[in-house]
């Protein structure tokens, strides 16, 4: 059953001057995790603010458990939607203890003590009840924010860029932990990020937003292998865009009105491939575990590829037929 | 999207808070609107007389005072701000905040003190005779030049505070960059510091000009006819309310013009030095002699603007203590404190309601509408008093008539000439004073925290009391304190609207001074200064933080 149903959702700001969301439709099944990926300004934050009821739509509707939450005529206030949210900046209540933060949303329940202990155990923060948010590290604050959001058993959990304020090592660890927790509780979740690595590692489905439009939605493998646009392709790994003239140098047959690209890691050096050409190495930059080679093609244009060592002078570069990504303009 | 969509959305998004915001804005903007509308109602009968004989004088005087004060406050304010933020010298830290202290003295009180000093038989005469028996030390300052000097001495801190804030927070890195490029101190000041600091400095200057236009007490005492004294004259002496209203309307249009100029200059030169510079300026050390020179130089405005007038007042208080301290004075002091406290409390409540109802209103354009309500601070107190007078008088008359016909009750005037009318006017005038600290506190907290609370299923009211209010406490207290002190100092508005039998300390000081009992005016004046010093220290802390 679909837990969330979003239909033709549209939102603009500045009296309609900037269209932030353009007729977005999608659904989430109960118990699934959906990642929404997009650059800043793609409308992803607006989308989740609409879902949680913090903004009102210009058109379209949102249904949760079959009930209309937002539409042109209805607007259920956020406090009655039972949606849990973990904000990018955590938004913990600075003047309340960790315990009071967590029971804040369940203050009326009789088993609030047990529930608080349960969620604190889930996020691994037993014994921190009496501390204040500012006494915790960034990662710990993030866990409290998660515990607070899931304490009232929300129907839907939304995580807005939850790891963007953390450093890389902590980020990897927390990413793993948080999604273990989400899987354990079986909660339905929307996870918003600009980091595709985050999205790939944690969710069943990924939806790509660009300039307020839903570009593609699929599972991670499909998105990687069959991207619908150059933008989606470039999201998941570095790509080299080729002009028609450049491709012809490789011996590829090209069509009009199409753009072509090859993932950088798919370009082979001095190997037998379906298509290949000879180039001159202009510059090799040492990047630690690999080199960035700037190579000059026949028509004097320069492209950048990865290499395992600092090649010099003339080399042969090429790629296989199935590695060519082709999109209509 | 058609009109149907727009109307449906308007219907959906209009909530209780939209209406609350609109009602509050109307409530606050009403007197201003009332004055404005009277621009079109036409002036009274004596208007021709006023235009021929008085208006040119009002205009020349007001403009001359504004220009004179601008020049003087700019020179005093900017120079001292530059010195304290750029050089190291003995007692720098103390002088840095002492330079703000003259703000604690309302300008009419500084005016009384100096009048006493320069008068026949005043302190200067006594001092002069002490040294040289042949001189009488008389210097007439009861004229427009004296007034400009007095107003500048008490208002320069507005320029000083805004200039110093820019010099301290924004410019140290640019100054260093300029110095590294080998540019002289002098050139750095005129090429980098002054152009960059201009928007902020002019912002401070506009406050000075608004205070100048607002002044009644000092101008009246020094016998200089200005717009504001003109309003009083037509209201009380000529008994020509229409003329007073018309003058008010013109003055208000002038003030709005001034505000637009300020906005435009800010927009045109919207430089922003985005590098958040938290490192403190490394101050230059000069030779010991030069250092003492700077110390004395910066000390002069403090000496003239604070120490001398306060010294004179203390001297008078000692002279007159037996005659002035009796129970009626204590009643006046308590009345003054009570009214100021109650109005400050009311103002803050309205401010909080306004800020949060705007925030909770889903309709976005309402945010622009709500900003209208903070215009009151720019408008001279006398104009607001007139603006409160017009509609409340009409409302009272209507209430009276209806109650009389319906229940044959005779209740007299309910709002006009009562404490309610006075407090209403205070709220209109000082709303912005409380609005700024509360709003900046609320912005600092951000809306995410209260949104988290909503999403945890807690409604707006509980969210407000459990989350927002505890977090904006500081802003609320400082807003309340600032309004409280402003009300304690306020004179022109209080003079027009105070109910019969109610006196504030400011009015008491004014009455003594008008009755040629200037020494007796010292005690209420000193009390006002004492309440005023607290927040000056507080304000200084906020800026340096």
Coordinates of C-alpha atoms in Angstrom, one line a residue, chain B residues 250-502:
Chain B
X250 CA 3.9 68.2 6.6
X251 CA 6.5 67.2 9.2
X252 CA 5.6 63.6 8.8
X253 CA 6.0 63.8 5.0
X254 CA 9.4 65.3 5.5
X255 CA 10.4 62.5 7.8
X256 CA 9.2 59.9 5.3
X257 CA 11.3 61.7 2.7
X258 CA 14.3 61.5 4.9
X259 CA 13.7 57.8 5.5
X260 CA 13.4 57.1 1.7
X261 CA 16.7 58.9 1.1
X262 CA 18.3 56.7 3.8
X263 CA 16.9 53.5 2.2
X264 CA 18.1 54.6 -1.3
X265 CA 21.6 55.4 -0.1
X266 CA 21.8 52.0 1.6
X267 CA 20.6 50.2 -1.5
X268 CA 22.8 52.0 -3.9
X269 CA 25.9 51.4 -1.9
X270 CA 25.1 48.0 -0.6
X271 CA 28.7 47.0 0.0
X272 CA 29.1 44.2 2.3
X273 CA 32.2 42.9 3.7
X274 CA 31.3 39.3 3.9
X275 CA 34.4 38.0 5.5
X276 CA 33.2 37.4 9.1
X277 CA 36.0 39.1 10.9
X278 CA 36.1 38.1 14.5
X279 CA 39.7 39.0 15.1
X280 CA 40.1 42.2 17.0
X281 CA 41.8 45.2 15.5
X282 CA 45.4 45.5 16.4
X283 CA 45.3 49.0 17.8
X284 CA 48.2 51.4 17.0
X285 CA 50.4 52.6 19.8
X286 CA 51.7 56.2 19.5
X287 CA 54.2 58.0 21.8
X288 CA 53.1 58.5 25.4
X289 CA 52.5 62.2 24.8
X290 CA 50.3 61.6 21.8
X291 CA 48.5 58.9 23.7
X292 CA 47.5 61.3 26.4
X293 CA 46.5 63.8 23.7
X294 CA 44.1 61.2 22.3
X295 CA 42.8 60.4 25.7
X296 CA 42.0 64.1 26.4
X297 CA 40.6 64.6 22.9
X298 CA 38.2 61.8 23.2
X299 CA 37.4 62.9 26.8
X300 CA 36.1 66.3 25.6
X301 CA 32.7 65.1 24.3
X302 CA 32.2 63.0 27.4
X303 CA 33.1 66.0 29.6
X304 CA 30.9 68.4 27.8
X305 CA 28.0 66.0 27.0
X306 CA 27.8 64.3 30.4
X307 CA 30.1 65.3 33.2
X308 CA 29.4 69.1 33.1
X309 CA 25.6 68.9 32.8
X310 CA 25.4 66.1 35.4
X311 CA 27.7 68.1 37.7
X312 CA 25.5 71.1 37.3
X313 CA 22.4 69.1 38.1
X314 CA 24.0 67.5 41.2
X315 CA 25.0 71.0 42.4
X316 CA 21.4 72.2 41.9
X317 CA 19.9 69.1 43.5
X318 CA 22.0 69.8 46.6
X319 CA 20.9 73.4 46.7
X320 CA 17.2 72.6 46.3
X321 CA 16.8 69.2 48.0
X322 CA 14.8 70.6 50.9
X323 CA 12.3 72.3 48.7
X324 CA 11.8 69.6 46.1
X325 CA 11.8 66.3 48.0
X326 CA 8.4 65.9 49.4
X327 CA 5.7 63.4 49.1
X328 CA 4.3 64.9 45.9
X329 CA 7.6 64.4 44.2
X330 CA 7.6 60.7 45.2
X331 CA 4.1 60.4 43.8
X332 CA 5.3 61.9 40.5
X333 CA 8.3 59.5 40.4
X334 CA 6.1 56.5 41.1
X335 CA 3.6 57.6 38.5
X336 CA 6.3 58.0 36.0
X337 CA 7.8 54.6 36.8
X338 CA 4.4 52.9 36.8
X339 CA 3.3 54.4 33.5
X340 CA 6.6 53.6 31.8
X341 CA 6.7 50.1 33.1
X342 CA 3.1 49.4 32.1
X343 CA 3.5 50.8 28.7
X344 CA 6.8 49.0 28.1
X345 CA 5.2 45.8 29.1
X346 CA 2.2 46.4 26.8
X347 CA 4.6 47.4 23.9
X348 CA 6.6 44.2 24.3
X349 CA 3.4 42.1 24.3
X350 CA 2.3 43.7 21.1
X351 CA 5.7 43.3 19.6
X352 CA 5.7 39.5 20.4
X353 CA 2.2 39.1 19.1
X354 CA 3.1 41.0 15.9
X355 CA 6.3 39.1 15.2
X356 CA 4.8 35.7 15.8
X357 CA 1.4 36.2 14.2
X358 CA 3.3 37.3 11.1
X359 CA 5.4 34.2 11.3
X360 CA 2.4 32.0 11.8
X361 CA 0.4 33.6 9.1
X362 CA 0.9 31.4 6.0
X363 CA 0.2 34.3 3.7
X364 CA 3.6 35.7 2.7
X365 CA 2.7 39.3 1.7
X366 CA 1.6 39.9 5.3
X367 CA 5.3 40.1 6.3
X368 CA 5.7 43.3 4.4
X369 CA 2.5 44.7 5.8
X370 CA 3.6 44.1 9.4
X371 CA 6.7 46.2 8.9
X372 CA 4.5 49.3 8.6
X373 CA 3.9 49.2 12.3
X374 CA 7.5 50.1 13.2
X375 CA 7.4 53.4 11.4
X376 CA 6.3 55.2 14.6
X377 CA 9.8 55.7 15.9
X378 CA 10.7 57.9 12.9
X379 CA 7.8 60.2 13.6
X380 CA 8.1 63.1 16.1
X381 CA 6.3 62.5 19.4
X382 CA 4.2 65.7 18.9
X383 CA 2.9 64.4 15.6
X384 CA 2.0 61.0 17.1
X385 CA 0.3 62.8 19.9
X386 CA -1.8 64.7 17.5
X387 CA -2.5 61.6 15.5
X388 CA -3.7 59.8 18.6
X389 CA -5.8 62.8 19.6
X390 CA -7.8 63.0 16.4
X391 CA -9.3 59.4 16.2
X392 CA -9.6 58.8 19.9
X393 CA -11.5 62.1 20.4
X394 CA -13.9 61.0 17.6
X395 CA -14.2 57.6 19.1
X396 CA -14.9 59.0 22.6
X397 CA -17.5 61.4 21.3
X398 CA -19.2 58.5 19.4
X399 CA -19.1 56.2 22.5
X400 CA -20.4 59.0 24.7
X401 CA -23.3 59.7 22.3
X402 CA -24.3 56.1 21.9
X403 CA -24.1 55.3 25.6
X404 CA -26.0 58.4 26.4
X405 CA -28.8 57.6 24.0
X406 CA -28.9 53.9 24.8
X407 CA -28.4 53.8 28.5
X408 CA -28.4 57.5 29.4
X409 CA -25.0 57.0 30.9
X410 CA -22.5 59.9 31.1
X411 CA -19.0 58.4 31.3
X412 CA -16.9 61.3 30.0
X413 CA -13.9 60.7 27.8
X414 CA -12.7 57.1 27.9
X415 CA -9.5 57.2 25.9
X416 CA -8.7 60.7 25.1
X417 CA -7.0 62.6 28.0
X418 CA -6.7 59.4 30.0
X419 CA -3.8 57.1 30.7
X420 CA -5.1 54.7 28.1
X421 CA -4.6 57.3 25.3
X422 CA -1.2 58.2 26.6
X423 CA 0.0 54.5 26.7
X424 CA -1.4 53.9 23.3
X425 CA 0.7 56.8 21.9
X426 CA 3.8 55.4 23.7
X427 CA 3.2 52.1 22.1
X428 CA 2.9 53.6 18.6
X429 CA 6.0 55.7 19.1
X430 CA 8.2 53.1 20.7
X431 CA 7.1 49.9 19.1
X432 CA 10.2 49.8 16.9
X433 CA 12.5 50.2 19.9
X434 CA 11.2 46.8 21.3
X435 CA 10.7 45.3 17.9
X436 CA 14.3 45.3 16.9
X437 CA 15.9 43.3 19.8
X438 CA 13.0 40.8 20.0
X439 CA 13.0 40.3 16.2
X440 CA 16.8 39.9 16.0
X441 CA 16.7 37.4 18.8
X442 CA 13.9 35.5 17.1
X443 CA 15.8 35.5 13.8
X444 CA 18.9 34.2 15.6
X445 CA 16.9 31.3 17.1
X446 CA 15.5 30.6 13.6
X447 CA 12.3 28.9 12.8
X448 CA 13.6 25.3 12.6
X449 CA 13.4 24.8 16.3
X450 CA 9.7 25.8 16.5
X451 CA 9.0 23.8 13.4
X452 CA 10.6 20.7 15.1
X453 CA 8.2 21.3 17.9
X454 CA 5.2 21.5 15.6
X455 CA 6.3 18.3 13.8
X456 CA 6.4 16.6 17.1
X457 CA 2.7 17.2 17.4
X458 CA 2.8 20.2 19.7
X459 CA 0.5 23.0 18.7
X460 CA 1.5 26.7 18.1
X461 CA 0.6 28.0 21.5
X462 CA 2.3 25.4 23.5
X463 CA 5.3 25.6 21.1
X464 CA 5.4 29.4 21.7
X465 CA 5.4 29.1 25.5
X466 CA 7.6 26.0 25.8
X467 CA 10.2 26.7 23.1
X468 CA 10.1 30.2 21.6
X469 CA 9.5 32.4 24.7
X470 CA 12.2 30.9 26.8
X471 CA 14.7 31.3 23.9
X472 CA 13.8 34.9 23.1
X473 CA 13.8 36.0 26.7
X474 CA 16.9 38.1 26.3
X475 CA 15.5 40.1 23.4
X476 CA 12.2 40.5 25.3
X477 CA 13.9 41.9 28.4
X478 CA 16.2 44.2 26.5
X479 CA 13.3 45.5 24.4
X480 CA 11.2 46.2 27.5
X481 CA 14.1 48.0 29.2
X482 CA 14.8 50.2 26.2
X483 CA 11.2 51.2 25.8
X484 CA 10.9 51.8 29.5
X485 CA 13.8 54.3 29.4
X486 CA 12.6 56.0 26.3
X487 CA 9.2 56.6 27.9
X488 CA 10.8 57.9 31.1
X489 CA 12.6 60.5 28.9
X490 CA 9.8 61.3 26.6
X491 CA 8.5 64.9 26.7
X492 CA 6.5 66.3 23.8
X493 CA 4.1 63.4 23.4
X494 CA 3.5 63.3 27.1
X495 CA 2.9 67.0 27.4
X496 CA 0.1 66.8 24.8
X497 CA -1.6 63.7 25.9
X498 CA -1.1 63.5 29.7
X499 CA -4.3 63.3 31.6
X500 CA -5.1 66.1 34.0
X501 CA -3.4 65.4 37.4
X502 CA -0.9 62.9 36.0

